[in-house]
JSON list of C-alpha atoms in Angstrom, two decimals:
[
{"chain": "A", "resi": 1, "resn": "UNK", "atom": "CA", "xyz": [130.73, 106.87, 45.98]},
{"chain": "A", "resi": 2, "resn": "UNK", "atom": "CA", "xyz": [129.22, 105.23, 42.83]},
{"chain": "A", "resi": 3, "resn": "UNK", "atom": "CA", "xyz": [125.17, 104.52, 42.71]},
{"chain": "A", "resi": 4, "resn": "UNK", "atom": "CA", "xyz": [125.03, 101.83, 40.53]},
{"chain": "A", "resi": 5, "resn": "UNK", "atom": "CA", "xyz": [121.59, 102.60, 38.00]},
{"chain": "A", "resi": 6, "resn": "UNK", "atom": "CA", "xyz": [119.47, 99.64, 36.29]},
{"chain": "A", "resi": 7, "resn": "UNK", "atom": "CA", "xyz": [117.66, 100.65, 33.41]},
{"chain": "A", "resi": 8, "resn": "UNK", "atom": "CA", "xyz": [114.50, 98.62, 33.12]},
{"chain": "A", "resi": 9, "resn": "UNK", "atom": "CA", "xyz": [113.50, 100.78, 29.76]},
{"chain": "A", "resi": 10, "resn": "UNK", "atom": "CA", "xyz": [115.90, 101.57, 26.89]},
{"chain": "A", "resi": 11, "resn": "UNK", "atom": "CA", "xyz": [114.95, 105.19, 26.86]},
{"chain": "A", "resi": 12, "resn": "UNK", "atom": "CA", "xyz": [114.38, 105.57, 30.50]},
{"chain": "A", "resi": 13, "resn": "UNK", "atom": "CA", "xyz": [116.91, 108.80, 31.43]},
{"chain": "A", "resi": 14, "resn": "UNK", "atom": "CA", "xyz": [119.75, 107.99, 34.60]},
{"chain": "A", "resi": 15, "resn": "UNK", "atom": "CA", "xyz": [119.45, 110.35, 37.39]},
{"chain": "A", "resi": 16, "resn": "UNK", "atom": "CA", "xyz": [122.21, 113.42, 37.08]},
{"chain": "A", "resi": 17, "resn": "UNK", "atom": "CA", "xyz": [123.01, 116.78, 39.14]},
{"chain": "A", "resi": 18, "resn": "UNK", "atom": "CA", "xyz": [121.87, 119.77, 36.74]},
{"chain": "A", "resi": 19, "resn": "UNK", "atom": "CA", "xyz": [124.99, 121.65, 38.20]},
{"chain": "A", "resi": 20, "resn": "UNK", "atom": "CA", "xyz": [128.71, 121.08, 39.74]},
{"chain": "A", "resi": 21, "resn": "UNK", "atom": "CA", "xyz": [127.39, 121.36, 44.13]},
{"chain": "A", "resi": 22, "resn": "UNK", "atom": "CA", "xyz": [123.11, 120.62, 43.74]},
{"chain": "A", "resi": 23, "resn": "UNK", "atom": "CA", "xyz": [122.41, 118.14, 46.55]},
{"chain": "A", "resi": 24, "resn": "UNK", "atom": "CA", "xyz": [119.58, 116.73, 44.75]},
{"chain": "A", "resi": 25, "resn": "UNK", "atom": "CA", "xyz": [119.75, 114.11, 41.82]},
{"chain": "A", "resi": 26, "resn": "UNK", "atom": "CA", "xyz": [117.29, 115.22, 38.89]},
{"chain": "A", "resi": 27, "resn": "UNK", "atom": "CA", "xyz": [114.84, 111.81, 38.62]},
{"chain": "A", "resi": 28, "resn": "UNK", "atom": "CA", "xyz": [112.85, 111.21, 35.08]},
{"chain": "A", "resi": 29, "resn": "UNK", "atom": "CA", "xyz": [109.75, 110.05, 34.44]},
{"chain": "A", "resi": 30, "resn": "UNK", "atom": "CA", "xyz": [109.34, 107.56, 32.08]},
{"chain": "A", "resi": 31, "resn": "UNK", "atom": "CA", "xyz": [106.24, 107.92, 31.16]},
{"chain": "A", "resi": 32, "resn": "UNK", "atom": "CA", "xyz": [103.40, 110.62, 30.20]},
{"chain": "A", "resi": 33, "resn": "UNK", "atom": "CA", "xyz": [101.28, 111.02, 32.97]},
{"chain": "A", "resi": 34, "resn": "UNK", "atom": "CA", "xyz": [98.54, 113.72, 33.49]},
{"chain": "A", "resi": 35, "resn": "UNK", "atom": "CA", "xyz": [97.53, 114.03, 37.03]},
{"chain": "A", "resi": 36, "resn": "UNK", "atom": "CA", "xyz": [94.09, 115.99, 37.53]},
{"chain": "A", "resi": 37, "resn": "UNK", "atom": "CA", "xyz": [93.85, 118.73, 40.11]},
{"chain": "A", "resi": 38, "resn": "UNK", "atom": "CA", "xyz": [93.59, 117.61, 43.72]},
{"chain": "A", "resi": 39, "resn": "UNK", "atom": "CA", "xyz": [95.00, 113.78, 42.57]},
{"chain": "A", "resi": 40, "resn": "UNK", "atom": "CA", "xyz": [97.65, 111.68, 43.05]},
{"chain": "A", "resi": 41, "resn": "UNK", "atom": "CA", "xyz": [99.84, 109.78, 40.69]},
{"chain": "A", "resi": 42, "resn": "UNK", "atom": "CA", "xyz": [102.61, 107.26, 40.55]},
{"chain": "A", "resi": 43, "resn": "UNK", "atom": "CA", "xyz": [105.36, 108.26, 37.88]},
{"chain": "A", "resi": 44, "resn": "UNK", "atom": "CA", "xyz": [107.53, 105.38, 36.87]},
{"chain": "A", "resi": 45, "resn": "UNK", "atom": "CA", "xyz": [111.26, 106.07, 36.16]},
{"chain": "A", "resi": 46, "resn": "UNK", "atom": "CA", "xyz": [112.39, 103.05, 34.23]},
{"chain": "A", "resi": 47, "resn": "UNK", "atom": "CA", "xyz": [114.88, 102.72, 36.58]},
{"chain": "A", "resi": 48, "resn": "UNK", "atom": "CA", "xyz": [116.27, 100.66, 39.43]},
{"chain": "A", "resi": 49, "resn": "UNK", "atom": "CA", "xyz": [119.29, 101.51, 41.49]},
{"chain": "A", "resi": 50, "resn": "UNK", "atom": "CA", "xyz": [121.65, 99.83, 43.83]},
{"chain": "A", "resi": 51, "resn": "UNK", "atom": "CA", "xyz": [121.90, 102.69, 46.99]},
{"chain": "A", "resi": 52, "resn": "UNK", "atom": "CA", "xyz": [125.12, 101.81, 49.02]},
{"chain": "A", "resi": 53, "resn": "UNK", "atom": "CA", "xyz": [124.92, 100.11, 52.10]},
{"chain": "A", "resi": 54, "resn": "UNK", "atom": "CA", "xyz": [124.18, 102.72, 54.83]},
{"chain": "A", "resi": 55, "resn": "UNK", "atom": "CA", "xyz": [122.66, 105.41, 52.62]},
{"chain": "A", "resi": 56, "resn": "UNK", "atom": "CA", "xyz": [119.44, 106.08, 51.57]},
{"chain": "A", "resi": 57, "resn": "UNK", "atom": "CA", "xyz": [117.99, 107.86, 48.35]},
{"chain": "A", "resi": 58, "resn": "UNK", "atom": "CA", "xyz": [115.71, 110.69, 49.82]},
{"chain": "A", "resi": 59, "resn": "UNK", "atom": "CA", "xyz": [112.71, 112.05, 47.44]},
{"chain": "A", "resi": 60, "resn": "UNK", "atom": "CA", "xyz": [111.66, 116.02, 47.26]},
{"chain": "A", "resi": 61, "resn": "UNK", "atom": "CA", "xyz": [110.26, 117.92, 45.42]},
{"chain": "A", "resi": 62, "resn": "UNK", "atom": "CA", "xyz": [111.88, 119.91, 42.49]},
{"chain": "A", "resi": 63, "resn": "UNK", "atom": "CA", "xyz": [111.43, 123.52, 43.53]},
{"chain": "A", "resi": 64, "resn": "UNK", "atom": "CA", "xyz": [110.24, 125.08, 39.98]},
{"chain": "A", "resi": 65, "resn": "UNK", "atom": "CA", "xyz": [107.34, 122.24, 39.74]},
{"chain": "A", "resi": 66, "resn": "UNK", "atom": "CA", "xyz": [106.45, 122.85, 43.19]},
{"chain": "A", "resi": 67, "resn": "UNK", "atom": "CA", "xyz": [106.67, 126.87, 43.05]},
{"chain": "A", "resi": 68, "resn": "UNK", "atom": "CA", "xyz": [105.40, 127.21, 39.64]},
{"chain": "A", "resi": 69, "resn": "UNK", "atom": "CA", "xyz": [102.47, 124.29, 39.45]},
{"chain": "A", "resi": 70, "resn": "UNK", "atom": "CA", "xyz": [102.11, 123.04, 42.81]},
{"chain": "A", "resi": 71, "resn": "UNK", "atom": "CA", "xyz": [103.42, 119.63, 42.20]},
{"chain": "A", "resi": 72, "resn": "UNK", "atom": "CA", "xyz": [104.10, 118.55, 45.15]},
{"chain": "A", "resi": 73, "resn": "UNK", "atom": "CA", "xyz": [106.47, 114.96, 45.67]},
{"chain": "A", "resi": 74, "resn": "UNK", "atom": "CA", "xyz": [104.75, 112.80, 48.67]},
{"chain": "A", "resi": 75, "resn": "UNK", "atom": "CA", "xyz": [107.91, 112.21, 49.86]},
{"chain": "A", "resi": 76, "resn": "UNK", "atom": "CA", "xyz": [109.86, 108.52, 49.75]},
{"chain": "A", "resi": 77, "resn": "UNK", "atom": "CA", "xyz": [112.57, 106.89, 51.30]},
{"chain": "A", "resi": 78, "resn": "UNK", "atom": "CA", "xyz": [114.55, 104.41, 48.85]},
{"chain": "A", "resi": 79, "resn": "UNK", "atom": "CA", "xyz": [116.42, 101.97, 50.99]},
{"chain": "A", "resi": 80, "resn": "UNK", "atom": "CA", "xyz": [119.63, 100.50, 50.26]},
{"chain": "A", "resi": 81, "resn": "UNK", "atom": "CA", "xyz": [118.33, 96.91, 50.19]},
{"chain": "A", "resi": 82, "resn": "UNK", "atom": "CA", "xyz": [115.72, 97.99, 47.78]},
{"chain": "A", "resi": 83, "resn": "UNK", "atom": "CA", "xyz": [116.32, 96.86, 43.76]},
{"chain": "A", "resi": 84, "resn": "UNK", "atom": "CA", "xyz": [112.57, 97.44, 42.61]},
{"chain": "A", "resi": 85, "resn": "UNK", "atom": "CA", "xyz": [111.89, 100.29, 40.08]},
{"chain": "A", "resi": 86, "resn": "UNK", "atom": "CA", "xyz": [111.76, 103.76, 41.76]},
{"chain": "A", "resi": 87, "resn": "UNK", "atom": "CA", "xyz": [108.24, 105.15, 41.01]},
{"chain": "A", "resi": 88, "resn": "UNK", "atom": "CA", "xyz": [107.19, 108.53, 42.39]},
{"chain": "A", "resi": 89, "resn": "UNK", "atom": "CA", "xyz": [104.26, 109.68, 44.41]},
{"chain": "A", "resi": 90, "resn": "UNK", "atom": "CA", "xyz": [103.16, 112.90, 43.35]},
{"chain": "A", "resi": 91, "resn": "UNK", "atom": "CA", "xyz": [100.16, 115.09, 43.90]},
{"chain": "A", "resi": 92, "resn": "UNK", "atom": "CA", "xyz": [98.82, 117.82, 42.05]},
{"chain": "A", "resi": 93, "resn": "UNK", "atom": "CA", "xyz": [97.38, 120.79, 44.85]},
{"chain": "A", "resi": 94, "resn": "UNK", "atom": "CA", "xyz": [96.92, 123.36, 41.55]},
{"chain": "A", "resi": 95, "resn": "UNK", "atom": "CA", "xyz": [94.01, 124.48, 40.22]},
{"chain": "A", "resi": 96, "resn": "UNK", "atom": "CA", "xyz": [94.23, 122.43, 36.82]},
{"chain": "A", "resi": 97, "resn": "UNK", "atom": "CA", "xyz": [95.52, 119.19, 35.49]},
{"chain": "A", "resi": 98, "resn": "UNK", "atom": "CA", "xyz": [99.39, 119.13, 34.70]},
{"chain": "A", "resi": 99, "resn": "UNK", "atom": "CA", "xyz": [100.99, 116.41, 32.41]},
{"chain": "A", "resi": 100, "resn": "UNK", "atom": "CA", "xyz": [104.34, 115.28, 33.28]},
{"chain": "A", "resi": 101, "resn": "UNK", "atom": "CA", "xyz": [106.30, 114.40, 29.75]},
{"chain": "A", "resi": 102, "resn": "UNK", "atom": "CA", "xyz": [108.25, 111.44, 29.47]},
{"chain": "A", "resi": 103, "resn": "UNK", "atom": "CA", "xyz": [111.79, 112.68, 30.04]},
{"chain": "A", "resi": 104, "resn": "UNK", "atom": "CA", "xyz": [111.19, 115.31, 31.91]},
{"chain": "A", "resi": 105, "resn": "UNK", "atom": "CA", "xyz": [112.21, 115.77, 35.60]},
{"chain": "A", "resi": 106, "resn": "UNK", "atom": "CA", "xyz": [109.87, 115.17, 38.07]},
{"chain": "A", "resi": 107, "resn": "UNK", "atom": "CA", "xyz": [111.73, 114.90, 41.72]},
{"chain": "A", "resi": 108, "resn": "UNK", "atom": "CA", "xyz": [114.98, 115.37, 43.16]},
{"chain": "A", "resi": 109, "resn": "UNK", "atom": "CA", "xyz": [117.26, 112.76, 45.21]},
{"chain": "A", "resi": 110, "resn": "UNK", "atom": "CA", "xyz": [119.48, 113.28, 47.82]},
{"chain": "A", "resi": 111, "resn": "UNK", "atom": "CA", "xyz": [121.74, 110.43, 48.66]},
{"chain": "A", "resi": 112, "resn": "UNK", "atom": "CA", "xyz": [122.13, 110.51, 52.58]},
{"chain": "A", "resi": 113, "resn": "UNK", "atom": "CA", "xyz": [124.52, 108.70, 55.05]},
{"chain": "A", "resi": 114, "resn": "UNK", "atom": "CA", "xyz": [122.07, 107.07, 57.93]},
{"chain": "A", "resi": 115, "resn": "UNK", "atom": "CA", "xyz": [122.62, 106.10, 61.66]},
{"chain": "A", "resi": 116, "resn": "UNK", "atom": "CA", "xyz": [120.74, 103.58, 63.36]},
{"chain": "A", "resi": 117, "resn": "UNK", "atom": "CA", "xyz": [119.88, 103.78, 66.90]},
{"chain": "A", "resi": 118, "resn": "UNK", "atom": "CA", "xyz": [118.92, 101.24, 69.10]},
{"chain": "A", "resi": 119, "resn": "UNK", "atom": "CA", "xyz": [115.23, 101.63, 70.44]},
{"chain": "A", "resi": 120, "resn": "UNK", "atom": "CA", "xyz": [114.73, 102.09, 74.38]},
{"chain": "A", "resi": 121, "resn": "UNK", "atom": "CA", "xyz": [111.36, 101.91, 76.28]},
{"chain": "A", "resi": 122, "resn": "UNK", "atom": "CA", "xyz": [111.87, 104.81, 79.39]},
{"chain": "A", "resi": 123, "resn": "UNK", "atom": "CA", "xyz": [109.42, 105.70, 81.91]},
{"chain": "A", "resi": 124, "resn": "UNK", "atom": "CA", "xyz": [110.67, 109.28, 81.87]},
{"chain": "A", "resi": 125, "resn": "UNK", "atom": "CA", "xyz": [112.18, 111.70, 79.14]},
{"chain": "A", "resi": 126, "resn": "UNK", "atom": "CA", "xyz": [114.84, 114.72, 80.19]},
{"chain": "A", "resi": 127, "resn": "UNK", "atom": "CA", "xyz": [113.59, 117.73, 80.77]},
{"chain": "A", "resi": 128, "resn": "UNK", "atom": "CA", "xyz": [114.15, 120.95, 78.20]},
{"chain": "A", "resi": 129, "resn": "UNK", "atom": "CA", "xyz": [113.26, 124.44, 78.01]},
{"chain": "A", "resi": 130, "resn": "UNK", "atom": "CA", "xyz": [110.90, 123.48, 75.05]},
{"chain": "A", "resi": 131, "resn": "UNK", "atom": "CA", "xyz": [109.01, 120.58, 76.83]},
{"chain": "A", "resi": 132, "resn": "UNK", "atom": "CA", "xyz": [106.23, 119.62, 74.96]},
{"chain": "A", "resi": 133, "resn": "UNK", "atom": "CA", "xyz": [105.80, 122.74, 72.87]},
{"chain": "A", "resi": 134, "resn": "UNK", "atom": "CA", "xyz": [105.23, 122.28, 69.29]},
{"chain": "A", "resi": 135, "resn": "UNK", "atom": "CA", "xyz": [102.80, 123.42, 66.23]},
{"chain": "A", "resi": 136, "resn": "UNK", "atom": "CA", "xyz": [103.78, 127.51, 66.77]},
{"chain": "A", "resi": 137, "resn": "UNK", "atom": "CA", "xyz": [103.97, 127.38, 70.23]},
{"chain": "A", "resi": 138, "resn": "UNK", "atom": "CA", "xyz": [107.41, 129.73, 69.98]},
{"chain": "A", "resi": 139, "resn": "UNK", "atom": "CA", "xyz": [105.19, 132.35, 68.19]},
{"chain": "A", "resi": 140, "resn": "UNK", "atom": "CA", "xyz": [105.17, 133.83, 65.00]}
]
């Protein structure tokens, strides 16, 4: 498969696996962006892509920033049809500000196959051992 990459800045950085088997795409920021404690920022990449048709680009977070600074990706679906720039929602839930460099990673990718599933209103739903049970209803 070949994901076709726009760049929309000359020293925006294309999207790469760190190492031979990671899952996840590194994604750059293209900017330098400090985001205060408890806020939310956009982080452009410079970049546009062209997702194959019946794939989608999947956003998380990048463990170390998450672990070590509580940077925390809010998540984004990149859709196949989509040719904008790819910015990235992050929030900060540490204690101080943290600047993201331009160049530096900031999320992780995954490129995904999808199914879609045709929608149908029921009046009832089978039955299961679970039911209804959710939010630590198994236990701890």
């Amino acid at each position: 498969m070949i994901l076709k990459v726009k760049k929309l800045s000359p020293d925006a950085v294309l999207p790469n696996y760190a190492h031979e088997g990671d899952a996840g795409l590194n994604m750059y920021s293209n900017e330098t962006v400090t985001i205060p404690s408890s806020e939310v920022a956009k982080i452009r990449s410079g970049i546009s892509m062209e997702i194959p048709e019946g794939y989608v680009g999947l956003i998380w977070d990048r463990s170390g920033l998450s672990m070590n600074h509580a940077i925390k990706s809010l998540g984004g679906v990149i859709d196949s049809s989509y040719r904008g720039e790819s910015i990235f929602g992050v929030i900060n839930l540490g204690k101080e500000a943290y600047t993201v460099e331009k160049g530096h990673k900031v999320v992780q990718m995954l490129i995904q196959k999808i199914e879609h599933v045709k929608v149908e209103e029921v009046e009832e739903l089978s039955e299961t051992k679970r039911g209804a049970g959710g939010f630590g209803s198994t236990g701890k």
